[in-house]
Amino acid sequence: MPSLRFKVVDEAFNRKADPVEMPAESPERYYGKQVFNRQKMFEYLPAATYEALTSAIDNKRPLPREVADSVAEGMKRWALDNGAHHYTHWFQPLTETTAEKHDAFVEHDGKGGVVEKFTGKLLVQQEPDASSFPNGGIRNTFEARGYSAWDISSPAFIMGRTLCIPTVFISYTGESLDYKTPLLRALNSVDRAAAAVARYFDPAVEHVRSYLGWEQEYFLVDEALYSARPDLMLTGRTLMGHESAKNQQLEDHYFGAIPSRVEAFMLDLEIECHKLGIPAKTRHNEVAPNQFELAPIFEETNLANDHNLLLMSLMAEVARRHHFRVLLHEKPFAGINGSGKHNNWSLGTDTGTLLFAPGKTVKDNLQFITFTVNVMAAVHRHNGLLKASIASATNAHRLGANEAPPAIISIFTGTQLANILDHIAKSTNDELTDLADKEGISVGVNQIPEILVDATDRNRTSPFAFTGNRFEFRAVGSSANCASAMIALNAAVAEQLTEFKAKVDQRIAAGETLRHALLEEIRALIISSDPIHFDGNGYSDEWKEEAARRGLDCETSVPLIFDAYLKPESVAMFKNTGVFNEVELQARNEVKWEMYTKKIQIEARVLGDLAINHILPVATRYQSVLLDNVYKIRSVFAAEKADSMAAEDMYTIERIAEHIRIIKEETAEMIRARKVANRIESEREKAIAYHDTVLPRMDTIRYHIDKLELMVDNEIWPLPKYRELLFIR
């Protein structure tokens, strides 16, 4: 009898695209409809309150408590007018997801009824249970108090019927327990440090803003097939499955025509994004089958990060409306590309200058070189830390897999910028080579206009690439909170710029001109950070050997990669920039090791269950069918002829038996290794044990299950196969 798999496959393949109701007006009319942005503030707040709130946001100052009640009243009226009847503090605990507790706008009226009420006290601060979130030992069950506090720089929004107020999350003793708090600290630090250097070139600069443009990659699978794969449901990835005969090798999916079901989902998602003020702009097919990408217009980093987290929640909700499930795991399918979340990062002044954009004058280009070289120096100095900022149990499957940046941080600059840096390093004078404008090339067809060629090529094997007016941190994983990478990067650059300015000022005080002082320090940084500069193939084995010779961090074990956070130079950097203290760093690493262990632990449990209770019974049943066939052949035909006719079946029976034996043995060993690791008290040592003793067993078990998939009768194989999961139209 065919397995249940065939029913869900038929259901998936026969599903049609659901219609999406387009809003009657254009996007510019409904964009930000569910956001308490400045337009809504102006409409719902008294003039004095509006001025006080916007001034606090623009000048990065706390909002006076006496103003909070007025803001809360206006925000409540707006929320009620738009159908919301609850409110929540929306924060980012160390789970890589968001958290929220909903309260209704009701209070006793003293007459047996209720009134709708929302005060400044409720807006500004709430009290989540800090011991129930990952905290690395900072909070215990008997000391559970924690606080969430309103981040006025990120606007409130309505999700469903709930007013969501973006907040930070800290412990009763003041340590950060979230991603937003240290991100805001890092952004303030890079603002101060970068603005001080930018004033060498423009004294009018008061602030420097960090900008982020993320590119969210994801997979879609039909909900029926998803529900038939316990591994996808519980871990986000397939723990077994032989690759399809056709996957991405024809390169026909990338930028191909978007399937109608997927396009309907994308359109619905974009409409919801725009209502929530998420500036979704680009959509396309990615390299792997059923893999796609969404990218927005760049925003300030704090808001961009909030929007990415909101998007990930929104994607899951919209996907269910279209009978899909979104997979944000970095490697949901073996043998094809995984998913990343490229972080395009830049800095810009409040006077309108992008600091990584080459200018038209020598002064502008000197500014560009100054900031670019300082970024290179910061990345070189903290390359191990930056790798730790994007490392995880899930991203480990993607990095270094000849499809994504390698597990070694390096910087790609492109030929033109590389030549300029080399010229400066070797120069003995204060001349600065001009940066050429874009050159044109012709394709030799009259009706095709001349194409302007950028000064840099692209290198998709580089984890940190200069791309014209920004740097692209390509190593960030698709399921990650962008804040982790942005905290480390902005803090490292802030430290570097602070030290750079101190050295330049020292030279100026000694009588050197500003230009000479800048170029001398730039020259020293180009030479010292040269090991981080690599424009070649990051996938090659030669590069791994070369990177080790250059002294770059080449560690591949995720639990050991996390050690970079606790190196003396990292602790000093975070302390000096005001981003983390040592207690917070130690606690976060405890959380990172614990989360790594738990994710591998869950995968191992799911794999063991599937192997013993799903795969082996089916393999044994098919083996019995073959044995029965052999028995019948030998009962009917003469011995010599029967042996010849049954030879292939006997060979298959023996191979199945061997695979079954190894799966049973390796599963038993995996369980024993888990039990041994679970008795280890140190979170770091436990994570290392899971990496060294449990993961290898899982790989072996998968190998033999995938071999069985090719041998066992297709009609009785219990789980949807890759060819069914990846080619829904």
XYZ file of C-alpha atoms in Angstrom:
729
model
C 0.000 0.000 0.000
C 1.387 3.461 -0.877
C 2.416 5.542 2.127
C 0.628 8.607 3.472
C 3.357 10.581 1.725
C 1.572 10.255 -1.615
C -1.575 11.862 -0.242
C 0.224 14.958 1.016
C 2.311 15.200 -2.165
C -0.835 15.143 -4.300
C -2.394 17.766 -2.062
C 0.653 19.997 -2.417
C 1.002 19.659 -6.171
C -2.696 20.269 -6.838
C -2.888 23.402 -4.718
C -3.601 26.627 -6.609
C -2.504 30.142 -5.810
C -4.862 31.957 -3.453
C -6.024 35.355 -4.720
C -4.649 38.409 -2.946
C -6.937 41.379 -2.484
C -5.029 44.469 -3.570
C -5.691 47.682 -1.626
C -7.723 50.185 -3.603
C -5.085 52.886 -3.162
C -1.418 52.968 -4.172
C 1.322 51.934 -1.676
C 2.169 55.548 -0.890
C -1.358 55.965 0.478
C -1.324 52.973 2.854
C 2.426 52.852 3.595
C 2.934 53.100 7.362
C -0.808 52.856 8.020
C -0.191 50.683 11.088
C 2.758 52.723 12.416
C 2.668 55.550 14.953
C 5.015 57.610 12.803
C 5.517 61.367 12.830
C 2.431 61.974 10.758
C 0.294 60.102 13.326
C 2.153 61.786 16.202
C 1.369 65.197 14.726
C -2.287 64.260 14.351
C -2.866 62.635 17.752
C -0.505 64.514 20.096
C -0.757 68.074 21.444
C 1.722 70.405 19.740
C 3.951 70.720 22.801
C 4.024 66.945 23.273
C 4.835 66.400 19.609
C 7.720 68.875 19.799
C 9.102 67.307 22.984
C 8.917 63.756 21.622
C 10.450 64.481 18.208
C 13.174 66.598 19.817
C 14.062 63.723 22.158
C 14.203 61.304 19.215
C 16.300 63.600 17.008
C 18.760 64.554 19.727
C 18.986 61.082 21.315
C 17.771 62.323 24.666
C 15.431 60.693 27.195
C 11.795 61.723 27.071
C 10.753 63.725 30.159
C 8.452 61.618 32.348
C 5.884 64.392 32.489
C 5.457 64.145 28.707
C 4.904 60.371 28.732
C 1.275 60.551 29.926
C 0.363 62.825 27.035
C 2.125 60.550 24.524
C 0.407 57.485 25.980
C -3.037 59.076 25.697
C -2.471 60.027 22.048
C -0.979 56.649 21.210
C -3.951 54.886 22.848
C -6.490 56.952 20.871
C -4.677 56.157 17.634
C -4.528 52.451 18.489
C -8.233 52.275 19.356
C -9.147 54.166 16.194
C -7.305 51.498 14.223
C -8.911 48.469 15.857
C -6.331 47.620 18.528
C -7.658 46.640 21.953
C -4.421 45.419 23.608
C -0.888 46.726 23.988
C 2.450 45.018 24.536
C 6.105 45.784 25.119
C 7.815 44.155 22.122
C 11.396 43.165 22.932
C 14.257 40.987 21.741
C 15.423 38.425 24.328
C 18.452 36.209 23.716
C 16.292 33.545 22.043
C 16.922 35.073 18.556
C 13.163 35.784 18.389
C 10.903 38.499 19.799
C 8.722 38.425 22.900
C 5.465 40.086 23.908
C 2.866 39.998 26.706
C -0.510 41.508 25.800
C -2.573 43.677 28.178
C -5.973 45.154 27.438
C -6.663 48.905 27.574
C -8.982 48.413 30.562
C -8.939 49.531 34.188
C -11.651 49.522 36.872
C -13.822 52.617 36.769
C -14.792 52.334 40.451
C -18.463 51.747 39.562
C -18.350 48.062 38.676
C -17.287 48.667 35.102
C -14.103 49.451 33.204
C -12.595 52.346 31.307
C -10.065 52.269 28.489
C -6.872 53.668 29.945
C -3.178 53.802 29.056
C -0.750 55.848 31.134
C 2.773 57.077 30.663
C 3.923 54.639 33.342
C 2.576 51.695 31.333
C 4.055 53.082 28.119
C 7.535 53.708 29.463
C 8.165 50.624 31.602
C 6.921 47.089 32.293
C 8.148 44.075 34.227
C 8.668 40.772 32.330
C 9.933 37.703 34.207
C 13.676 37.839 33.531
C 14.377 34.337 34.859
C 12.174 32.760 32.168
C 14.383 34.002 29.318
C 18.004 33.023 28.577
C 20.166 35.112 30.901
C 23.419 33.206 31.471
C 22.981 33.088 35.243
C 22.260 36.798 35.763
C 18.731 35.957 36.962
C 17.485 32.897 38.857
C 13.965 31.647 39.506
C 14.003 33.110 43.024
C 15.174 36.527 41.709
C 13.126 36.929 38.571
C 12.574 40.653 38.236
C 13.448 42.342 34.935
C 12.374 45.515 33.139
C 11.371 46.474 29.626
C 11.672 50.164 28.734
C 10.377 52.082 25.696
C 12.810 52.791 22.847
C 11.487 56.116 21.545
C 13.690 55.924 18.429
C 11.702 52.993 16.995
C 8.037 53.803 16.345
C 5.187 51.816 17.862
C 3.068 49.778 15.461
C -0.103 47.723 15.358
C 0.261 44.003 14.676
C -3.104 42.318 14.339
C -5.185 43.922 17.092
C -2.288 44.804 19.396
C -0.289 48.006 19.853
C 3.372 46.952 19.899
C 5.867 49.223 21.660
C 9.556 48.464 20.878
C 11.524 48.227 24.118
C 14.830 47.260 25.651
C 14.977 44.447 28.228
C 17.291 44.589 31.242
C 17.672 42.757 34.535
C 16.792 44.106 37.979
C 20.517 44.690 38.493
C 20.899 46.641 35.251
C 22.534 44.154 32.867
C 21.129 43.897 29.342
C 19.195 40.710 28.607
C 18.376 41.504 24.996
C 19.855 42.534 21.659
C 18.431 46.057 21.432
C 20.171 47.488 24.510
C 23.745 46.723 23.402
C 22.882 47.618 19.807
C 21.788 51.099 20.892
C 24.945 51.401 22.991
C 27.112 50.380 20.009
C 25.308 52.830 17.714
C 25.815 55.656 20.194
C 29.490 54.741 20.494
C 30.118 54.703 16.742
C 28.139 57.940 16.438
C 30.468 59.735 18.861
C 33.679 58.249 17.473
C 32.825 58.657 13.773
C 31.442 62.183 14.201
C 34.674 63.258 15.879
C 36.708 62.045 12.888
C 34.192 63.369 10.341
C 34.636 66.859 11.781
C 38.182 66.840 10.396
C 36.485 67.236 7.015
C 33.230 69.023 7.900
C 33.021 70.903 11.219
C 29.233 71.082 10.882
C 28.832 67.332 11.535
C 27.080 66.612 14.820
C 26.058 62.981 14.408
C 26.983 59.946 12.325
C 24.277 57.374 11.725
C 24.769 53.690 11.067
C 22.665 52.308 8.206
C 21.656 48.735 7.477
C 20.132 47.058 4.459
C 19.492 43.362 5.045
C 18.761 40.824 2.318
C 16.501 38.122 3.744
C 16.806 34.715 2.062
C 14.279 31.976 2.830
C 12.741 28.732 1.574
C 9.062 27.952 1.111
C 7.551 24.473 1.396
C 3.940 23.406 1.133
C 2.293 23.095 4.544
C 1.131 19.522 3.899
C 4.663 18.351 3.075
C 6.046 20.328 6.018
C 3.605 18.608 8.390
C 4.724 15.212 7.071
C 8.367 15.946 7.994
C 8.834 15.897 11.800
C 12.418 17.088 11.348
C 11.299 20.242 9.527
C 8.603 20.928 12.105
C 10.864 20.513 15.131
C 14.283 21.688 13.907
C 13.691 23.797 10.796
C 15.857 21.543 8.617
C 15.789 18.097 7.050
C 17.930 15.755 9.150
C 17.825 13.200 6.344
C 17.014 13.104 2.654
C 18.952 12.170 -0.467
C 19.447 15.042 -2.872
C 17.171 15.204 -5.895
C 18.539 14.143 -9.285
C 17.795 17.720 -10.361
C 18.414 20.484 -7.906
C 20.242 23.756 -8.689
C 22.882 22.435 -11.106
C 21.179 23.912 -14.202
C 21.184 27.352 -12.549
C 17.674 27.887 -13.891
C 15.968 28.956 -10.676
C 18.069 32.036 -9.873
C 16.171 35.150 -11.036
C 13.761 32.845 -12.873
C 10.030 33.408 -13.277
C 8.367 33.414 -9.861
C 5.758 30.627 -9.479
C 2.202 31.947 -9.204
C 1.626 30.606 -5.680
C 4.853 32.168 -4.504
C 4.130 35.472 -6.232
C 0.746 35.633 -4.504
C 2.483 35.084 -1.162
C 5.113 37.722 -1.958
C 2.495 40.297 -2.949
C 0.490 39.685 0.209
C 3.672 39.928 2.286
C 4.737 43.198 0.655
C 1.341 44.780 1.309
C 1.539 43.810 4.981
C 5.147 45.048 5.144
C 4.256 48.420 3.696
C 1.376 48.880 6.138
C 3.876 48.308 8.942
C 6.412 50.733 7.469
C 8.845 48.020 6.356
C 10.255 49.359 3.056
C 10.194 46.054 1.146
C 11.450 46.716 -2.376
C 13.146 43.736 -4.066
C 11.966 40.151 -4.509
C 13.379 37.342 -6.609
C 14.098 33.643 -6.900
C 17.362 32.645 -5.235
C 19.844 29.990 -6.392
C 18.290 26.866 -4.852
C 14.860 25.505 -5.815
C 12.075 26.980 -3.673
C 14.511 29.565 -2.276
C 13.681 33.276 -2.476
C 14.852 36.665 -1.267
C 13.286 39.885 -0.025
C 15.305 43.083 0.381
C 14.261 46.543 1.631
C 15.431 50.111 1.177
C 18.232 50.936 3.648
C 17.265 52.422 7.031
C 19.007 53.444 10.228
C 20.380 50.283 11.812
C 18.179 50.144 14.923
C 14.959 50.543 12.931
C 16.178 48.236 10.160
C 16.876 45.533 12.711
C 13.439 45.927 14.295
C 11.900 45.688 10.850
C 13.790 42.513 10.021
C 12.591 40.813 13.205
C 9.055 41.983 12.510
C 9.359 40.692 8.950
C 10.367 37.208 10.108
C 7.226 37.002 12.265
C 5.118 38.451 9.473
C 6.468 35.980 6.911
C 5.375 33.021 9.012
C 1.853 34.424 9.405
C 1.379 35.346 5.737
C 2.847 32.036 4.569
C 0.191 30.116 6.503
C -2.506 32.084 4.677
C -1.093 30.693 1.425
C -0.643 27.132 2.730
C 3.140 27.507 2.880
C 5.666 27.260 5.686
C 8.688 29.568 5.697
C 12.063 27.981 6.444
C 14.574 30.470 7.857
C 17.118 27.828 8.862
C 20.509 28.474 7.266
C 20.681 24.966 5.763
C 17.279 23.278 5.546
C 18.345 20.997 2.674
C 21.667 19.230 2.135
C 23.350 19.443 -1.259
C 21.920 22.837 -2.254
C 22.558 26.409 -1.189
C 21.598 27.510 2.269
C 20.200 30.896 3.257
C 21.955 33.985 4.549
C 20.970 37.492 5.492
C 23.574 39.767 3.930
C 23.985 42.886 6.067
C 24.802 45.903 3.901
C 26.276 48.375 6.371
C 27.298 52.004 5.984
C 27.845 55.200 7.944
C 26.496 58.639 7.047
C 26.644 62.094 8.602
C 23.709 64.258 9.561
C 24.938 66.676 6.877
C 24.137 64.127 4.158
C 27.533 62.541 3.439
C 27.951 58.789 3.025
C 31.343 58.103 4.559
C 32.117 55.041 2.398
C 31.234 56.727 -0.890
C 34.166 58.040 -2.990
C 33.840 61.775 -3.549
C 34.526 64.248 -6.348
C 37.284 66.149 -4.552
C 40.590 65.212 -2.951
C 39.185 66.176 0.468
C 36.136 63.935 -0.004
C 38.328 61.065 -1.162
C 40.634 61.512 1.816
C 37.573 61.243 4.056
C 36.463 58.119 2.194
C 39.914 56.531 2.516
C 40.111 57.498 6.202
C 36.911 55.712 7.138
C 37.425 52.739 4.818
C 40.904 52.019 6.153
C 39.714 52.313 9.749
C 37.012 49.740 9.033
C 39.638 47.414 7.575
C 41.784 47.875 10.676
C 38.835 47.175 12.993
C 37.850 44.033 11.086
C 41.461 42.811 11.091
C 41.855 43.467 14.793
C 38.597 41.707 15.711
C 38.155 39.176 12.888
C 37.627 36.341 15.355
C 35.000 38.328 17.245
C 33.124 39.219 14.065
C 33.050 35.542 13.153
C 31.731 34.747 16.631
C 28.992 37.355 16.151
C 27.506 35.367 13.250
C 28.328 31.847 14.494
C 25.568 29.468 15.557
C 24.623 25.814 15.439
C 22.488 26.533 12.374
C 24.841 28.867 10.474
C 27.678 26.345 10.890
C 26.021 24.151 8.244
C 26.210 26.987 5.707
C 29.537 28.728 6.243
C 32.420 27.282 4.284
C 30.156 25.011 2.244
C 31.239 26.432 -1.148
C 28.003 28.371 -1.374
C 28.494 31.063 1.246
C 31.393 32.947 2.775
C 34.013 30.734 4.413
C 34.417 30.517 8.178
C 37.324 32.968 7.917
C 36.734 36.711 7.993
C 38.495 38.678 5.242
C 37.779 41.897 3.320
C 37.324 42.228 -0.435
C 38.067 45.716 -1.799
C 38.215 45.324 -5.567
C 41.124 46.158 -7.854
C 40.811 49.948 -8.016
C 40.589 50.511 -4.263
C 43.297 47.903 -3.659
C 45.630 49.793 -6.027
C 44.939 53.090 -4.272
C 45.616 51.594 -0.842
C 48.809 50.047 -2.139
C 49.885 53.413 -3.617
C 49.296 55.176 -0.290
C 51.162 52.497 1.647
C 54.229 52.842 -0.589
C 54.096 56.621 -1.061
C 56.510 58.941 0.670
C 54.476 62.113 0.067
C 50.992 63.390 0.836
C 49.547 62.968 -2.656
C 46.278 61.071 -2.996
C 45.345 59.225 -6.164
C 41.990 60.241 -7.580
C 39.256 57.654 -7.731
C 38.098 57.202 -11.306
C 34.487 57.688 -12.307
C 32.547 54.753 -13.660
C 33.777 53.680 -17.073
C 31.484 52.699 -19.887
C 31.486 49.519 -21.955
C 29.564 48.788 -25.113
C 27.972 45.458 -25.980
C 28.270 46.235 -29.699
C 24.534 46.608 -30.342
C 23.330 50.057 -31.379
C 20.024 49.976 -29.529
C 21.687 49.008 -26.216
C 23.068 52.037 -24.330
C 26.561 52.162 -22.893
C 26.779 50.312 -19.579
C 28.496 52.063 -16.668
C 30.875 49.713 -14.870
C 31.365 50.021 -11.100
C 34.814 50.586 -9.676
C 34.665 47.244 -7.839
C 33.589 43.805 -8.971
C 31.635 41.533 -6.625
C 33.110 38.567 -4.766
C 30.445 36.288 -3.354
C 33.081 34.203 -1.583
C 34.050 37.158 0.606
C 32.386 37.391 4.027
C 32.977 41.157 4.235
C 33.093 42.964 0.911
C 33.332 46.626 -0.107
C 30.600 47.177 -2.693
C 30.924 50.776 -3.834
C 29.521 52.884 -0.981
C 29.044 50.323 1.779
C 30.371 47.068 3.178
C 28.417 43.855 2.787
C 28.714 41.497 5.757
C 27.675 38.377 3.865
C 28.287 35.821 6.601
C 25.191 36.656 8.698
C 22.747 33.732 8.877
C 19.159 33.869 7.645
C 17.588 33.122 11.047
C 19.863 35.452 13.023
C 19.088 38.693 14.763
C 21.100 41.224 12.728
C 21.905 43.022 15.974
C 24.503 40.423 16.937
C 26.696 41.269 13.945
C 25.897 44.988 14.087
C 26.827 45.231 17.783
C 30.260 43.709 17.200
C 30.941 45.639 13.986
C 29.853 49.089 15.150
C 31.619 48.703 18.503
C 34.855 47.543 16.852
C 34.788 50.455 14.401
C 34.032 52.892 17.234
C 37.066 51.684 19.169
C 39.287 51.934 16.094
C 38.111 55.444 15.160
C 38.605 56.666 18.724
C 42.201 55.438 18.759
C 42.804 56.812 15.260
C 41.640 60.289 16.271
C 43.810 60.274 19.383
C 46.894 59.487 17.284
C 46.058 62.093 14.640
C 45.458 64.733 17.296
C 48.786 63.856 18.892
C 50.545 64.414 15.561
C 48.760 67.728 15.006
C 49.729 68.854 18.494
C 53.347 68.054 17.569
C 53.125 70.452 14.599
C 52.075 68.232 11.668
C 49.403 69.367 9.215
C 46.043 67.616 9.340
C 46.539 66.125 5.881
C 49.987 64.762 6.707
C 48.833 63.395 10.076
C 45.852 61.641 8.494
C 47.898 60.072 5.705
C 50.639 58.906 8.058
C 48.139 57.123 10.283
C 46.245 55.784 7.267
C 49.511 54.452 5.842
C 50.283 52.633 9.082
C 46.789 51.091 9.184
C 46.966 49.901 5.557
C 50.220 48.104 6.286
C 49.144 46.610 9.629
C 45.747 45.413 8.357
C 47.051 43.955 5.099
C 46.435 40.339 6.280
C 42.661 40.934 6.288
C 42.668 42.059 2.628
C 41.911 39.192 0.232
C 40.307 39.559 -3.197
C 40.636 35.950 -4.352
C 38.560 32.768 -4.080
C 37.554 32.325 -0.455
C 36.363 28.781 -1.166
C 39.780 27.439 -2.073
C 41.857 25.237 0.225
C 44.852 27.422 -0.627
C 43.140 30.404 0.990
C 42.526 28.481 4.209
C 46.224 27.700 4.408
C 47.160 31.284 3.517
C 44.726 32.715 6.083
C 46.334 30.621 8.796
C 49.764 31.913 7.785
C 48.418 35.470 7.984
C 47.275 34.900 11.552
C 43.539 35.134 10.866
C 41.109 33.183 13.015
C 40.485 29.862 11.229
C 38.590 28.036 13.994
C 35.588 26.035 12.706
C 34.140 24.619 15.948
C 31.279 26.938 16.929
C 31.668 26.452 20.714
C 35.337 27.430 20.407
C 34.554 30.330 18.057
C 32.426 31.825 20.859
C 35.592 32.137 22.984
C 36.453 35.252 20.963
C 33.917 37.242 22.996
C 35.929 36.650 26.171
C 39.405 37.386 24.821
C 41.032 40.283 26.712
C 41.012 42.510 23.626
C 37.261 41.895 23.116
C 36.421 42.511 26.759
C 38.445 45.743 26.695
C 36.848 46.916 23.457
C 33.280 46.353 24.653
C 34.033 47.935 28.026
C 35.725 51.009 26.529
C 32.887 51.595 24.085
C 30.268 51.105 26.812
C 28.532 48.260 24.989
C 29.032 45.361 27.429
C 30.619 44.876 30.801
C 32.419 41.645 31.625
C 29.441 40.187 33.499
C 27.189 40.701 30.474
C 29.759 39.163 28.126
C 30.216 36.077 30.287
C 26.458 35.685 30.641
C 25.913 35.984 26.885
C 28.503 33.367 26.170
C 26.840 31.032 28.652
C 23.623 31.566 26.691
C 25.380 30.969 23.357
C 26.904 27.682 24.536
C 23.604 26.608 26.091
C 21.593 27.413 22.954
C 24.136 25.576 20.796
C 23.820 22.479 22.979
C 20.033 22.564 23.036
C 19.701 22.902 19.278
C 21.994 19.942 18.633
C 20.272 18.025 21.422
C 16.843 18.540 19.847
C 18.146 17.517 16.421
C 19.738 14.382 17.851
C 16.525 13.391 19.604
C 14.453 13.934 16.468
C 16.951 12.040 14.324
C 17.015 9.114 16.752
C 13.221 8.910 16.763
C 12.966 9.079 12.976
C 15.720 6.532 12.465
C 14.342 3.919 14.879
C 10.586 4.474 14.564
C 10.171 5.591 10.945
C 13.068 4.528 8.749
C 14.193 1.171 10.125
C 10.682 -0.381 10.226
C 10.172 0.572 6.566
C 13.614 -0.693 5.570
C 12.993 -3.944 7.439
C 9.605 -4.332 5.789
C 11.111 -3.884 2.331
C 13.900 -6.282 3.228
C 11.222 -8.852 4.134
C 9.537 -8.320 0.762
C 12.820 -9.042 -1.002
C 13.462 -12.101 1.169
C 9.993 -13.408 0.383
C 10.666 -12.887 -3.324
C 13.967 -14.776 -3.072
C 12.257 -17.609 -1.184
C 9.562 -17.911 -3.873
C 12.118 -17.859 -6.711
C 14.081 -20.650 -5.096
C 10.942 -22.682 -4.496
C 9.966 -22.504 -8.173
C 13.222 -22.568 -10.170
C 16.173 -24.877 -10.234
C 18.999 -23.970 -7.841
C 21.458 -22.612 -10.407
C 18.865 -20.532 -12.225
C 17.279 -19.404 -8.962
C 20.629 -18.212 -7.612
C 21.180 -16.194 -10.775
C 17.697 -14.670 -10.691
C 17.884 -13.820 -6.984
C 21.438 -12.490 -6.974
C 20.487 -8.821 -7.265
C 17.849 -9.111 -4.550
C 20.309 -10.884 -2.268
C 22.874 -8.132 -2.818
C 20.261 -5.505 -1.938
C 19.168 -7.494 1.126
C 22.752 -7.624 2.370
C 23.273 -3.886 1.802
C 20.034 -3.037 3.602
C 21.079 -5.252 6.484
C 24.426 -3.484 6.732
C 22.842 -0.032 6.670
C 20.324 -1.105 9.333
C 23.123 -2.468 11.531
C 25.150 0.720 11.317
C 22.120 2.969 11.912
C 21.191 0.990 15.030
C 24.756 1.033 16.358
C 25.366 4.701 15.597
C 22.015 5.745 17.058
C 22.822 3.879 20.265
C 26.269 5.512 20.377
C 24.750 8.932 19.705
C 22.348 8.492 22.620
C 25.216 7.398 24.883
C 27.294 10.388 23.801
C 24.358 12.678 24.566
C 23.926 11.233 28.037
C 27.626 11.654 28.784
C 27.583 15.243 27.525
C 24.440 16.074 29.506
C 26.257 15.267 32.763
C 28.861 17.973 32.099
C 28.182 21.041 34.256
C 30.170 23.608 32.277
C 28.043 24.990 29.425
C 31.176 25.522 27.332
C 32.483 21.994 27.826
C 29.025 20.537 27.236
C 28.725 22.410 23.926
C 32.171 21.200 22.894
C 31.173 17.628 23.730
C 28.034 17.897 21.617
C 30.108 19.279 18.736
C 32.819 16.637 19.008
C 30.874 13.498 19.944
C 27.199 13.907 18.975
C 27.325 15.767 15.650
C 29.643 13.241 13.925
C 27.244 10.394 14.826
C 24.360 12.357 13.326
C 26.251 12.764 10.061
C 26.948 9.026 9.908
C 23.326 8.105 10.651
C 22.121 10.464 7.949
C 24.527 9.009 5.382
C 23.154 5.503 5.839
C 19.505 6.612 5.932
C 20.018 8.488 2.674
C 21.474 5.336 1.136
C 18.386 3.399 2.229
C 16.139 6.019 0.614
C 17.620 5.082 -2.775
C 17.073 1.380 -2.164
C 13.692 1.050 -0.451
C 10.499 0.885 -2.528
C 9.372 4.450 -3.261
C 5.758 3.584 -2.436
C 6.499 2.785 1.202
C 9.137 5.434 1.992
C 7.489 7.382 4.831
C 8.821 10.934 4.412
C 8.399 13.401 1.528
C 11.564 13.390 -0.564
C 13.639 16.319 -1.773
C 12.193 16.137 -5.280
C 8.757 16.604 -3.714
C 9.692 19.267 -1.182
C 11.664 21.467 -3.555
C 9.634 21.618 -6.745
C 6.175 22.874 -5.784
C 4.660 25.050 -8.480
